[in-house]
Coordinates of C-alpha atoms in Angstrom, one line a residue:
A1 CA 4.2 9.1 -24.2
S2 CA 3.4 12.2 -26.4
A3 CA 4.0 15.7 -25.0
T4 CA 1.1 18.2 -24.8
P5 CA 1.0 21.3 -27.0
A6 CA 1.4 23.1 -23.8
A7 CA 4.4 21.4 -23.1
I8 CA 5.9 21.7 -26.6
G9 CA 5.4 25.4 -26.3
L10 CA 7.3 25.7 -23.0
L11 CA 10.0 23.4 -24.3
L12 CA 10.7 25.5 -27.4
L13 CA 10.7 28.8 -25.0
V14 CA 13.0 27.3 -22.6
A15 CA 15.3 26.2 -25.4
A16 CA 15.5 29.5 -27.0
L17 CA 16.3 31.1 -23.4
A18 CA 18.9 28.4 -23.6
A19 CA 20.4 29.3 -26.9
V20 CA 20.9 33.2 -25.1
A21 CA 22.0 32.3 -21.8
G22 CA 24.5 29.3 -22.5
P23 CA 24.7 25.9 -21.3
G24 CA 23.8 26.8 -17.8
V25 CA 20.0 26.5 -18.6
V26 CA 18.8 22.8 -18.4
P27 CA 14.8 22.3 -18.9
N28 CA 13.1 20.1 -16.1
L29 CA 10.0 19.3 -17.9
V30 CA 7.6 16.5 -17.3
T31 CA 4.3 15.1 -18.6
V32 CA 2.0 12.1 -17.3
D33 CA 2.4 9.1 -19.3
E34 CA -0.5 7.3 -20.5
G35 CA -1.9 3.9 -18.5
E36 CA -4.4 3.0 -16.2
T37 CA -4.3 3.5 -12.2
P38 CA -2.9 0.5 -10.4
G39 CA -5.4 -1.6 -8.2
D40 CA -8.8 -0.7 -7.8
P41 CA -8.8 3.2 -7.0
I42 CA -11.5 5.5 -5.5
E43 CA -12.5 7.8 -7.5
V44 CA -13.5 11.4 -6.9
E45 CA -15.0 13.9 -9.4
G46 CA -12.2 12.8 -12.1
Y47 CA -9.4 12.1 -9.5
E48 CA -8.4 8.4 -8.8
V49 CA -6.9 7.5 -5.4
T50 CA -4.9 4.1 -4.7
Y51 CA -2.4 2.5 -3.4
A52 CA 0.7 0.5 -5.1
E53 CA 4.1 -1.1 -4.5
D54 CA 6.9 -0.9 -6.9
V55 CA 4.8 0.4 -10.0
E56 CA 6.4 3.1 -12.5
D57 CA 6.3 6.4 -11.7
R58 CA 3.9 7.8 -14.6
M59 CA 5.1 11.4 -14.2
V60 CA 8.0 11.2 -16.9
S61 CA 10.3 13.7 -18.5
V62 CA 9.0 15.5 -22.0
I63 CA 12.5 15.0 -23.2
D64 CA 13.7 11.2 -24.0
V65 CA 17.0 10.8 -22.4
E66 CA 17.2 7.0 -23.3
A67 CA 19.6 8.0 -26.1
F68 CA 22.3 9.2 -23.8
G69 CA 22.3 5.9 -22.0
R70 CA 19.8 7.2 -19.3
T71 CA 16.2 6.3 -18.6
T72 CA 13.5 8.4 -17.2
S73 CA 11.7 5.3 -15.5
V74 CA 11.5 5.4 -11.9
R75 CA 9.7 3.2 -9.3
T76 CA 7.3 4.3 -6.6
S77 CA 5.2 2.9 -3.7
G78 CA 2.4 4.6 -1.8
V79 CA -1.0 6.3 -1.9
I80 CA -1.0 7.4 -5.7
V81 CA -3.2 10.2 -7.0
S82 CA -4.2 10.6 -10.7
N83 CA -6.4 13.0 -12.9
P84 CA -5.8 12.1 -16.8
D85 CA -7.7 15.5 -17.4
R86 CA -5.5 17.5 -15.2
E87 CA -2.4 15.7 -16.3
I88 CA -1.8 14.8 -12.6
W89 CA -0.1 11.4 -11.4
T90 CA 1.7 11.6 -8.1
T91 CA 2.9 9.5 -5.0
A92 CA 0.9 11.5 -2.2
V93 CA 2.2 9.6 0.4
S94 CA 5.1 7.4 0.3
R95 CA 5.0 3.7 1.7
G96 CA 7.0 4.7 4.6
N97 CA 4.9 7.5 5.5
L98 CA 1.9 5.4 5.7
A99 CA 3.8 2.7 7.7
F100 CA 4.8 5.2 10.1
W101 CA 1.5 7.0 11.1
G102 CA -0.8 4.1 9.8
Y103 CA -3.5 6.4 8.3
R104 CA -3.1 9.5 6.1
A105 CA -5.8 12.0 4.9
V106 CA -5.3 12.8 1.2
D107 CA -7.1 16.1 -0.2
V108 CA -8.3 16.2 -4.0
G109 CA -10.4 19.0 -5.3
G110 CA -10.3 21.7 -7.7
T111 CA -11.7 25.5 -7.9
G112 CA -14.1 25.9 -5.1
W113 CA -14.2 22.3 -3.9
R114 CA -12.2 19.8 -2.0
E115 CA -12.8 16.5 -0.7
T116 CA -10.8 14.2 1.5
V117 CA -10.2 10.2 1.2
W118 CA -8.8 8.4 4.1
V119 CA -6.3 5.8 3.5
Q120 CA -5.4 3.2 6.5
R121 CA -2.7 0.6 6.7
T122 CA -3.5 -2.5 8.9
G123 CA -1.3 -5.3 9.6
W124 CA -0.1 -8.1 11.4
V125 CA 3.9 -9.2 12.0
A126 CA 4.6 -13.0 12.0
S127 CA 6.9 -14.3 14.8
G128 CA 10.3 -14.7 13.2
G129 CA 8.7 -13.5 9.7
G130 CA 7.5 -10.4 7.9
P131 CA 4.5 -8.4 8.1
T132 CA 1.4 -8.9 6.1
Y133 CA -0.8 -5.9 5.7
R134 CA -3.8 -4.3 3.6
V135 CA -4.7 -0.9 2.7
D136 CA -8.0 0.3 2.6
G137 CA -9.6 3.7 1.4
A138 CA -12.7 5.3 2.8
Y139 CA -14.5 8.0 1.2
D140 CA -18.2 9.0 1.6
G141 CA -19.1 6.6 4.0
D142 CA -18.0 3.8 1.8
R143 CA -14.9 1.7 2.7
S144 CA -12.9 -0.7 0.2
T145 CA -9.5 -2.5 0.1
L146 CA -7.1 -0.5 -2.2
F147 CA -4.0 -3.2 -1.6
V148 CA -3.4 -6.5 -0.1
G149 CA 0.4 -7.5 0.7
D150 CA 2.1 -10.9 0.5
P151 CA 1.4 -13.5 3.2
A152 CA 3.8 -14.0 6.0
D153 CA 5.2 -17.1 7.5
A154 CA 5.6 -17.7 11.1
E155 CA 8.6 -19.2 12.4
P156 CA 7.6 -21.2 15.5
R157 CA 6.2 -24.8 14.2
L158 CA 3.9 -27.0 16.2
D159 CA 4.4 -30.7 15.6
G160 CA 5.5 -30.0 11.9
R161 CA 2.6 -27.6 11.4
N162 CA 3.3 -24.6 9.4
V163 CA 1.4 -21.3 10.2
T164 CA 1.1 -18.4 7.6
V165 CA -0.7 -14.9 8.4
A166 CA -2.3 -13.5 5.4
A167 CA -4.1 -10.2 4.7
V168 CA -7.2 -10.4 2.4
E169 CA -9.5 -8.2 1.3
G170 CA -11.3 -6.9 4.4
G171 CA -9.4 -8.8 6.9
F172 CA -6.9 -11.1 7.9
E173 CA -6.7 -15.0 7.8
L174 CA -4.9 -18.1 9.1
R175 CA -3.3 -20.9 7.0
V176 CA -2.0 -23.9 8.8
T177 CA -0.3 -26.7 6.6
H178 CA 0.1 -30.2 7.8
D179 CA 1.3 -33.3 5.7
G180 CA 0.5 -31.4 2.4
A181 CA -3.3 -30.5 3.5
T182 CA -3.7 -26.7 4.5
E183 CA -6.7 -25.6 6.4
T184 CA -7.9 -21.9 6.4
A185 CA -10.0 -19.6 8.5
P186 CA -10.8 -16.1 9.2
F187 CA -8.4 -14.4 12.2
P188 CA -10.3 -14.7 15.8
S189 CA -11.9 -11.8 17.0
A190 CA -10.6 -10.0 20.2
E191 CA -10.2 -12.4 22.8
G192 CA -11.8 -15.2 20.6
A193 CA -10.1 -18.3 19.2
V194 CA -10.2 -20.8 16.4
T195 CA -9.0 -24.1 15.8
L196 CA -6.9 -25.4 12.6
Q197 CA -5.2 -28.8 11.9
G198 CA -5.4 -29.6 15.9
I199 CA -4.0 -26.2 16.8
D200 CA -6.1 -23.7 19.0
F201 CA -5.0 -20.1 18.2
V202 CA -6.2 -17.7 20.6
R203 CA -6.0 -13.9 20.3
E204 CA -5.3 -11.7 23.3
D205 CA -5.3 -8.3 22.7
R206 CA -2.7 -7.3 19.8
R207 CA -1.1 -10.7 19.9
L208 CA -2.0 -14.2 18.5
Y209 CA -1.0 -17.4 20.2
A210 CA -1.0 -20.9 19.0
E211 CA -1.7 -23.7 21.7
R212 CA -1.4 -27.5 21.4
G213 CA -1.4 -29.5 24.5
D214 CA 1.2 -28.0 27.2
S215 CA 2.8 -26.1 24.0
R216 CA 1.9 -22.2 23.7
V217 CA 3.7 -19.9 21.5
R218 CA 3.1 -16.5 20.0
V219 CA 2.9 -16.6 16.2
A220 CA 1.7 -13.1 15.2
T221 CA 1.5 -9.3 16.9
Q222 CA -0.7 -6.7 15.3
E223 CA 1.4 -3.7 13.7
R224 CA 2.0 -0.6 15.8
Y225 CA 2.3 2.8 14.1
E226 CA 5.1 4.9 15.9
G227 CA 3.4 8.3 14.6
R228 CA 0.5 7.4 16.5
Q229 CA 1.8 6.3 19.9

């Protein structure tokens, strides 16, 4: 990425000071690398708010240090706020912070104005497996999905049937595979039920159970967020 004239001027100033003060002065300058904001961001007066995981942080050093055996490349995950005109690209909320609280308010603005974008994580944890979750953003009465995580396989199997829970845009779905065939359906509503591949899935409060004959096992539990308990 090319440095802006202001950054170059500041770099020359720091270099001059360093020449006078000695080796103790080390410049710590950054600029915003060019590139699109990941995902489908919410736009607010030039700002873009989104969520992404394991993406390159576009706040980079003005000085290219790769020649010295180092790299300025840094990976980041969380709620990202960018504004190319203001040379802003920052992880406003880390992945861990959002996973702890479940939702966060992100303020953007300029002189004399401020707007708030709400970002929320919603997820289910497969029994014996990992979580699957999505991250939604809400602004000015509109809500959209910013990120969808990977599906998660439940460890319990009923009569050779594999159960997968998956976050999708705007919701969650169940996938049941048996003999090479997969059936899919949206998660049942609270206290509701759905049948896939001969298995009844029953949702009770924050838990999802699979039933077949006299067998009943829990296959998923809705995420809880420690910061909201």
